[in-house]
């Protein structure tokens, strides 16, 4: 079964929005064991033409976008033309939308579907999903609003696929997550695996301070495939033990929450250049309140002094971005909060504010346990401002991980 | 000239990473006036087949990904097969990489190119860009690492396109950015514009608490087109004046920086549920230090009390998530910092922590000028945790904007 994804919308071709729908669908289908053979983005004015190419070569096509009531929503019309089906009003849909207070042209437009289409009710929004069947295939239309699309996929599309397109040979997948390890460091090991099993697919996905390695194998023997993959995984885990983390979401912050809670430690931060982004990253995980107390975002130097007790002399002598200031910020955390562990960040996010000796991209970190000697680290991420902050946050998370894991 | 984009990589089809490269390229090309006719994502094992379809129907194709030295990088080989060109070593590239300390199989692999390809040197990484020309067309290969790809595009691809594929009929575009206004509120006005100019393309892109409306027109008369578009823009601006903001990056934080600096006001925050995300959003803009002092991220109640002077009685009686607590947090900002303006957020990000009367998704805000009565606002964003925080931040930014604009 050949499955492809299509996203509709001029805004995607113009870079008005990031395409998170194809990301969601690819990830969700991959978890179900389906292989996505291609993704295509088509503009509003070219839906019929673009869809024809994909539909002709595929069995199942999932399309998102262009189902709404506004004037830039043109998917249903194009699909009608492509499949030579008239657009007709679905009375059930109309009734449901009427109840929700819709009327006029919007009601009319949202109630229409290509003749013969099955309706997937949308409980999070107004435009329902639609399915057109062909022998051994289906064209599935979903709305473009991410929350609606995601809910419809989980509630209706996933069960539909499982029922009508059950998998025979399946893709099995294992992954391992590392931090502070580079692509080049794992590559030799991976090449050995590949020699053993030439059909093994390996993906290496570096992301800031973390690295995800994915092994996959197509097989009809689940047990064998899983054993093989988990063997490869264990070898890597052993070789890189201190840097391996586990998190369902792939997010180091999740692993940190687990380990802090497990070790019964609390954490507080002092941030400057990151503006609160490290606190935001840590609290993006449910349950963060079990160990995370807070963050003192002392962007202005006056706050470093008044809130964290950093001596004005230290800032004067070494600069706000220095290991000396970072260390005093860390001590300030222990003064101001009851945290067991602290980390302080000060850096130059740029583009302005750098000097020859301390260029934009410089990051100074101090971290450690209350009452113990602080560990200090100076790093350099010469990137654009937002990317600098992302690296700073990711690196801080990875430092925390390696340190707490070893405690 | 028909231009299409291609991204290579199994990780994209499996949902391992979000595709920001196609987003960047689409946006950058759109700014230059080029229209992107399609985006396609192709898996590592299907590059030749997938690229053939796109290359056959297009004049210019920009491909990202699969140029690196690791075993999952297969783009050059596939392009060689597609164009029937041998892979040969480019001595200049090899020399440059040797100087940078590369060696062995990695050096060899990175130095190779399909015979006849032009080289676009990569100053941010190791894999260079490559260009294969055809009569009236070009196949442009760029590395997949976003920072390298973006730098190469700006430095080499944009000038190349301008020189070899200058625009005749161009797309002109205007946009207007609004906050706290819904799609439905602007739609009637936009339909009127469309009646006047049926060839006007309108895109409506809601994003959290903001809305971007884009008008575009294909024309060979720049002056006429621009006058028409700016007329439409002015009409909308007039109708929604208090909610209109301007920011080159499209980012409300940029508009806020400008208006705070212009009005010579400083700002400090007290955050709880957002964990620092509001501070991070505000400081993502260069120059934020000109008005932004910092944020007290008091995630734990003990910090609300010790740092912001919130009375334990208030938390006990009304809860940490209440307008009463938010108001005391705001007063705490004025006690602890010298800020002219403050905003305090407390909410339940979920999934846990909600009650029947205060479900997850509840957000309480207090904001205002030092010495003036605080404005209080209770909102409800019943979304998944990360999305809740995004809405909370976007809404807080929009409240700040409307308030400061009116001062």
Short mmCIF file of C-alpha atoms in Angstrom, two decimals, chain A residues 77 83 160 193 212:
data_model
loop_
_atom_site.label_atom_id
_atom_site.label_comp_id
_atom_site.label_asym_id
_atom_site.label_seq_id
_atom_site.Cartn_x
_atom_site.Cartn_y
_atom_site.Cartn_z
CA UNK A 77 -14.24 21.90 -5.27
CA UNK A 83 -13.10 12.66 -9.20
CA UNK A 160 -10.19 3.67 9.48
CA UNK A 193 25.66 -2.48 12.40
CA UNK A 212 18.56 10.79 18.08
#
